[in-house]
Coordinates of C-alpha atoms and ligand atoms in Angstrom, one line a residue:
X1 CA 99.3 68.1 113.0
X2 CA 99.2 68.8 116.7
X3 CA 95.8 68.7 118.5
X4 CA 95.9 73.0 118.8
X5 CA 96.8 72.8 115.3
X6 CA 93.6 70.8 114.4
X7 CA 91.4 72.6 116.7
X8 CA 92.0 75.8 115.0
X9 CA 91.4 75.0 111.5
X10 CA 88.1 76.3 110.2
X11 CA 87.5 77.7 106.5
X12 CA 85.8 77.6 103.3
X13 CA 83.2 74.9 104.0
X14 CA 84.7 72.1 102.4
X15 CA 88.3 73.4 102.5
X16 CA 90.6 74.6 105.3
X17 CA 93.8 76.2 105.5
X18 CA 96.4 76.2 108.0
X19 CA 100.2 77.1 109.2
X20 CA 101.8 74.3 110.8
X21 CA 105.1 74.5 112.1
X22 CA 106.0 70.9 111.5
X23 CA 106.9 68.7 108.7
X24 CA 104.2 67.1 107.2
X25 CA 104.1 64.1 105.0
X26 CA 101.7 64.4 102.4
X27 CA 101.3 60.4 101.2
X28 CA 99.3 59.6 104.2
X29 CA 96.6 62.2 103.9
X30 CA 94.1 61.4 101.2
X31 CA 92.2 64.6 101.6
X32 CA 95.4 66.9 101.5
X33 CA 94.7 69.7 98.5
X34 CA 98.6 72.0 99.3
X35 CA 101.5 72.1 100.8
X36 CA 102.9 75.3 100.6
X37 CA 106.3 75.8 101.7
X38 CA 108.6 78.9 102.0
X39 CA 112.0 78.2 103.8
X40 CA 114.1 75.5 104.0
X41 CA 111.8 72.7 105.2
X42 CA 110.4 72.1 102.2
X43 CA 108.2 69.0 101.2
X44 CA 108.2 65.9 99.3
X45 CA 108.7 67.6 95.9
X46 CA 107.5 64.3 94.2
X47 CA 104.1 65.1 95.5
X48 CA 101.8 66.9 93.0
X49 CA 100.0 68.5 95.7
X50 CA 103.3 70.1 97.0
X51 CA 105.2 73.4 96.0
X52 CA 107.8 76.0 97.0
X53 CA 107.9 79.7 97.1
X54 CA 111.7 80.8 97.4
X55 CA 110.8 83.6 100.1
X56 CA 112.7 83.0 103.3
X57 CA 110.6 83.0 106.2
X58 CA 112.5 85.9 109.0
X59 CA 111.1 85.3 112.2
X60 CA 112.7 82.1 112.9
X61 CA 109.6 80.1 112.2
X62 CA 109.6 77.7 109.2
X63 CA 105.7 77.2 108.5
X64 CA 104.0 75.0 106.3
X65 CA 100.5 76.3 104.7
X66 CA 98.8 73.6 104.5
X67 CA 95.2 73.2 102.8
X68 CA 93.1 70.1 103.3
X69 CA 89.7 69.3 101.7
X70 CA 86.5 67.6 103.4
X71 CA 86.7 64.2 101.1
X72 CA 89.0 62.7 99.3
X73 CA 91.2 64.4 96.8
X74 CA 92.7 63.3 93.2
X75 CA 95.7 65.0 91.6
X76 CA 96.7 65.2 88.2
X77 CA 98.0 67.1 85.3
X78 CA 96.8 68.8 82.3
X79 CA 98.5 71.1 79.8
X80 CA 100.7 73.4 82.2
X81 CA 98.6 73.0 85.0
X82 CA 99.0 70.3 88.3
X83 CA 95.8 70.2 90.5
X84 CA 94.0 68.3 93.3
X85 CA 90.8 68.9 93.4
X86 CA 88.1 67.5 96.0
X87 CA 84.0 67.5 95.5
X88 CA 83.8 70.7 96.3
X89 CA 87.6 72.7 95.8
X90 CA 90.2 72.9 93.3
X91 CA 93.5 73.8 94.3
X92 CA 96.0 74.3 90.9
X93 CA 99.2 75.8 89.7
X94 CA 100.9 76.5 86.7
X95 CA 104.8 77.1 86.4
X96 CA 105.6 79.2 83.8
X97 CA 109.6 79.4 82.7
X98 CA 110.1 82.8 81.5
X99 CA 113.2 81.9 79.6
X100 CA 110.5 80.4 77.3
X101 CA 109.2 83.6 76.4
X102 CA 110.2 86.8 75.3
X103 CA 109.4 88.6 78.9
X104 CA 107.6 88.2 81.7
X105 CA 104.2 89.7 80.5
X106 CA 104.4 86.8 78.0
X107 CA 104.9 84.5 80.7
X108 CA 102.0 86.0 82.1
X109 CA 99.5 85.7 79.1
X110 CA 100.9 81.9 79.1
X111 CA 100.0 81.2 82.3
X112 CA 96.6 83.0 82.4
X113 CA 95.6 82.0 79.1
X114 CA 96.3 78.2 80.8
X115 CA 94.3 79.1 84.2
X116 CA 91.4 80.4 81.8
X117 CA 91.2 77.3 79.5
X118 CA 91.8 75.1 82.6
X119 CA 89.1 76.7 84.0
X120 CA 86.7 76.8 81.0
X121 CA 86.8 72.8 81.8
X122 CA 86.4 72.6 85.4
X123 CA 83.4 72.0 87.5
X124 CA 85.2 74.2 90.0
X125 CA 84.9 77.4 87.6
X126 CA 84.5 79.9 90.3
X127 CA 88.0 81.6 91.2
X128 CA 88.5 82.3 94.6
X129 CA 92.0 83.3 95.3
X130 CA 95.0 83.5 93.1
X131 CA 98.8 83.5 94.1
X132 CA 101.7 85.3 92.1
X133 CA 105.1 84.9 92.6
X134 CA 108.5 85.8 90.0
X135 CA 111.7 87.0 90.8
X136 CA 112.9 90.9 90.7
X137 CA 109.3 92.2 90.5
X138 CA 110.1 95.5 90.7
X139 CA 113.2 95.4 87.9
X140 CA 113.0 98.0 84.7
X141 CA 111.6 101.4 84.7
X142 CA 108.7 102.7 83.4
X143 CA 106.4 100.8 81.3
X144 CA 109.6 97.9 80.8
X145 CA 109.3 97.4 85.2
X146 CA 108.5 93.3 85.4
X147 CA 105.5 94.2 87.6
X148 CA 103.6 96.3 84.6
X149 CA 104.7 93.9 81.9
X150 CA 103.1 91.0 84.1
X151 CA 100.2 93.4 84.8
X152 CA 99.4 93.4 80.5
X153 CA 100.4 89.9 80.6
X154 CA 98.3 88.5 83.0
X155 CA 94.8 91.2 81.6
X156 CA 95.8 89.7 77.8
X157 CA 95.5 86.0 79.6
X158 CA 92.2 86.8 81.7
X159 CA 90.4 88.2 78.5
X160 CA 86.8 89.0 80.2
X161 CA 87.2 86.0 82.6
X162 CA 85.2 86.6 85.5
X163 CA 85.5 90.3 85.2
X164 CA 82.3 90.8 87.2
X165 CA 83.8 88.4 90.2
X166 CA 87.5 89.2 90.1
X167 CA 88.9 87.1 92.5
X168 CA 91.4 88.2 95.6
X169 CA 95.2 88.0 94.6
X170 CA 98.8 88.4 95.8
X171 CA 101.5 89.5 93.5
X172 CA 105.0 89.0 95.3
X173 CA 108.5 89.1 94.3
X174 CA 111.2 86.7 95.0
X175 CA 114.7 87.5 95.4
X176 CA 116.0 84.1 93.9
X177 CA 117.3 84.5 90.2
X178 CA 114.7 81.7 89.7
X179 CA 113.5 82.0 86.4
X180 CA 109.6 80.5 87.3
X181 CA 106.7 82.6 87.2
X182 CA 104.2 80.9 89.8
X183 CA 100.7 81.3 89.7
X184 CA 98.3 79.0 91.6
X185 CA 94.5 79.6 92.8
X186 CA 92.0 78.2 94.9
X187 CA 88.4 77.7 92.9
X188 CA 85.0 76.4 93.8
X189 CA 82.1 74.7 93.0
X190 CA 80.8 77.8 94.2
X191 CA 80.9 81.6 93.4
X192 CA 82.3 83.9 96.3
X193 CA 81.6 87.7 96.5
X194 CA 84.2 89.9 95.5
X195 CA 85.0 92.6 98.2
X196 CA 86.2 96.1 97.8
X197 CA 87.8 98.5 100.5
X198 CA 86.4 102.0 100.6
X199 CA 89.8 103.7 102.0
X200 CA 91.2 102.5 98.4
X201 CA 90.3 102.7 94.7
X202 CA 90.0 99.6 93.3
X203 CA 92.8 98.0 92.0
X204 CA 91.5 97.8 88.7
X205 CA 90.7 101.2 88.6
X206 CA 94.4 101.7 89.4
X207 CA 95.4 105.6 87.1
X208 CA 97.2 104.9 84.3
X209 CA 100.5 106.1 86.3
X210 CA 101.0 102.4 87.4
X211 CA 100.8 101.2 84.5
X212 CA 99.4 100.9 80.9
X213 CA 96.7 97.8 82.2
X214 CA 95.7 98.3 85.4
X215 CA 96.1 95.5 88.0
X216 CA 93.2 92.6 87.9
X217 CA 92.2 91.6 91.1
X218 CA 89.6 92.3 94.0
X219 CA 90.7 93.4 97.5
X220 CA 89.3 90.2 98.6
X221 CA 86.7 87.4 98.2
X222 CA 83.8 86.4 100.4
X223 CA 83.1 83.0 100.2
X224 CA 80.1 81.0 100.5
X225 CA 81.0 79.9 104.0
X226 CA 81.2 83.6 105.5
X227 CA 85.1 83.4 105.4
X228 CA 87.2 86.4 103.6
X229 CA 90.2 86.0 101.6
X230 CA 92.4 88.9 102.3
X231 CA 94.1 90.2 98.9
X232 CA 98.1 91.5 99.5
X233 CA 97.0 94.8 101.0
X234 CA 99.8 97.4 101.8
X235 CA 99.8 101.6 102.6
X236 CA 98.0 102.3 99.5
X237 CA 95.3 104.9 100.3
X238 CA 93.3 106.2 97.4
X239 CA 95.5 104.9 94.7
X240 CA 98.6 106.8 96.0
X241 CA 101.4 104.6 98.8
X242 CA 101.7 106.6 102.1
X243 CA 104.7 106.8 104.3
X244 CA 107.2 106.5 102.2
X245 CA 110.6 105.2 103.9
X246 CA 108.3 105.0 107.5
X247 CA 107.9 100.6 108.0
X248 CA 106.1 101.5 111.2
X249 CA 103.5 104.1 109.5
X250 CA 103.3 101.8 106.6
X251 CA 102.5 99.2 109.0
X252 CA 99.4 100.7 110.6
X253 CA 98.5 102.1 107.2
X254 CA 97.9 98.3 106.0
X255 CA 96.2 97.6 109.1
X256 CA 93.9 100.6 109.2
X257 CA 93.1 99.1 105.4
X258 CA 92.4 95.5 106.4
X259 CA 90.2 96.9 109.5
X260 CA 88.2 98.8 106.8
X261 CA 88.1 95.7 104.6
X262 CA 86.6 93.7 107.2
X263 CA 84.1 96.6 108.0
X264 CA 82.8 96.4 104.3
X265 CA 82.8 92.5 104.6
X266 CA 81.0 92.7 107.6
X267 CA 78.2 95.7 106.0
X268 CA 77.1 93.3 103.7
X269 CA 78.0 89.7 105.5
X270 CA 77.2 89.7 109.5
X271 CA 77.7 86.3 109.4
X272 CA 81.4 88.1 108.6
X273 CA 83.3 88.8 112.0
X274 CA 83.6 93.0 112.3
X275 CA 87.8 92.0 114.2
X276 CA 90.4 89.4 113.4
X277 CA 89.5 86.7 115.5
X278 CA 92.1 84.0 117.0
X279 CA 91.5 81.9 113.7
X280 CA 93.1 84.4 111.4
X281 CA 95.9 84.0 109.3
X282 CA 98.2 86.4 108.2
X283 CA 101.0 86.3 105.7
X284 CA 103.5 89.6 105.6
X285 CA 105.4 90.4 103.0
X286 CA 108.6 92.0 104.4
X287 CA 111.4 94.2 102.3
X288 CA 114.0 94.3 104.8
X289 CA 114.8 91.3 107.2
X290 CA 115.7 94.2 109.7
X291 CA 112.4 95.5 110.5
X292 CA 111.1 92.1 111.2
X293 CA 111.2 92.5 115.0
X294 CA 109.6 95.7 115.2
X295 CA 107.0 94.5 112.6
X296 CA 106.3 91.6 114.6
X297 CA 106.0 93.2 118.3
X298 CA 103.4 96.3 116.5
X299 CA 101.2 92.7 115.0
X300 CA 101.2 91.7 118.7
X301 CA 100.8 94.4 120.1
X302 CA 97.6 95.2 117.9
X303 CA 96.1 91.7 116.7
X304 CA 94.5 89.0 118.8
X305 CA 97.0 86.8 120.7
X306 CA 96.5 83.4 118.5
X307 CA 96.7 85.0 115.1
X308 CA 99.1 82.5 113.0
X309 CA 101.5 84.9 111.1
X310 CA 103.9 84.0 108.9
X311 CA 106.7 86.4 107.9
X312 CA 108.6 86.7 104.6
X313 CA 111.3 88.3 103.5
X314 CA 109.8 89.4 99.8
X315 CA 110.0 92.3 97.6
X316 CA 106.7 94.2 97.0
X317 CA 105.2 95.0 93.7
X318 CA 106.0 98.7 94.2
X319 CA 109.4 99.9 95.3
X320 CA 107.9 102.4 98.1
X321 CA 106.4 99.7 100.1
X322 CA 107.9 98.5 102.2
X323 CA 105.1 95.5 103.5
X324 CA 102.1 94.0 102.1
X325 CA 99.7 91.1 104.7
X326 CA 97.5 89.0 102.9
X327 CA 95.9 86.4 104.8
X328 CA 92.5 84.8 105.8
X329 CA 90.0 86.0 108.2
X330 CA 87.6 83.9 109.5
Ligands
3EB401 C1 98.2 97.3 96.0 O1 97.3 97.6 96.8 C2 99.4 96.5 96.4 O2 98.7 92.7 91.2 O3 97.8 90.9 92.0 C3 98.3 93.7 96.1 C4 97.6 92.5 95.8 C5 99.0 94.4 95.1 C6 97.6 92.0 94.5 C7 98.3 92.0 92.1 C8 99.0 93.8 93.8 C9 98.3 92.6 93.5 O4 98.1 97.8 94.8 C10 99.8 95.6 95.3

């Protein structure tokens, strides 16, 4: 990691996440939790602590997310799930093969069910931050679209785990024919705050329009450090997506709602910046590699200089958005 690299890295006391753009090899860093890759510089795949999400990166820059603990880490295995964990953090995944099930909300209840019994027997129980990822998200109609099924899928697996603390999430869908439903999440040895956003009803509170089991997440997660973990936010005022067709207005939309988020953070956490600050980290979700240079120059034009920002070309969870940012602010 370059010294620039380094010098920006702050985070959840006892566990930091960065983009690198360089390849990293994991073996020589004992305290290494993740390495997340998206492109085609992906890492050792013998690595526990490694994985790949199939969503091409379209501005030219192949990051590495990279998350490192304070001590030393151990990896290993039980049931579906892979994890490292540190003193402090627990970084895990489970990779669920939907041909193994009869959809994709069964896939779901399989790999929640695992998270929640994985979890049951940590001493990291507190969610932080969970990651979804399957192909063709937004596939069937009605009630049959993958996205509801994995909505049901994934409520059936949580049961009335941490209901009163959802964690923050991402839900994204690959373009890959890959048959693997990934879910992986960050957890704690100590409880973060769950974060609403005022412009938008929570998710979980979500009409029954989008579905027969509303979405089970929290817009994002304050943890004990002061940092906030940004959930996939996107044009979604009230429950209802604005600008329709309009990638610009959709655009400002989602940053008007992660201005607001921040806002809230900040209300009840000064020690919460009220602005992205150079450390931040965002992630966008992009539908059509096309609009990537526009999106890019309106996130300069409007963000601090430093921001890291890593953009993918993905398909988001409902067909009228066009982007979704996730991210950490800090
Ligand atoms: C939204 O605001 C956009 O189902 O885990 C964002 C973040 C969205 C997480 C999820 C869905 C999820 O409703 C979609």
């Amino acid at each position: 990691m370059s010294e620039s690299a380094r010098k920006r890295v702050t985070g959840v006391a006892g566990a930091h996440v960065n983009y690198v753009d360089a390849a990293i090899d994991p073996s020589g860093d004992p305290n290494l939790l993740a390495l997340i890759s998206f492109g085609p510089r992906a890492c050792a795949p013998t690595d526990p602590r490694c994985l790949h999400v199939g969503l091409d990166p379209i501005d030219g820059r192949d990051l590495i997310e990279v998350w490192r603990a304070d001590g030393p880490v151990r990896s290993s295995r039980r049931g579906l799930v892979r994890y490292s964990e540190s003193d402090t953090h627990l970084f895990a995944i489970v990779e669920i093969d939907e041909r193994e099930y009869s959809d994709v909300g069964a896939a779901a209840r399989a790999g929640y069910s695992a998270l929640v019994d994985f979890q049951h027997h940590s001493n990291k129980p507190h969610l932080l931050r969970i990651w979804n990822y399957f192909d063709a998200i937004t596939e069937g109609s009605g009630e049959d679209e993958r996205y509801q099924r994995f909505c049901v899928g994934r409520a059936e697996g949580l049961g009335e785990h941490q209901l009163a603390t959802l964690p923050a999430a991402t839900a994204i869908g690959r373009r890959d024919g890959s048959p693997i439903l990934l879910i992986y999440w960050l957890a704690s040895i100590l409880p973060g705050q769950s974060v609403e956003n005022p412009r938008q009803i929570s998710a979980y509170h979500y009409p029954r329009q989008y579905g027969p089991v509303a979405p089970r997440f929290a817009r994002a997660t304050l943890t004990n450090d002061g940092e906030l973990l940004l959930s996939g936010t996107a044009s979604v005022v009230g429950h209802a997506t604005h600008h329709d067709g309009d990638v610009r207005a959709q655009l400002h939309e989602t940053l008007r709602n992660l201005d607001a988020l921040l806002q809230h953070a900040h209300a009840s956490a000064p020690v919460c910046p009220r602005n992205f600050g150079p450390n931040a980290l965002l992630k966008v979700y992009l539908r059509h590699r096309e609009d990537a240079a526009l999106v890019h120059d309106e996130l300069r034009a409007n963000l601090p200089a430093d921001i890291e920002l890593l953009i993918l070309e993905a398909d988001i969870c409902r067909s009228d958005l066009l982007i979704e940012i996730d991210g950490v602010h800090r």
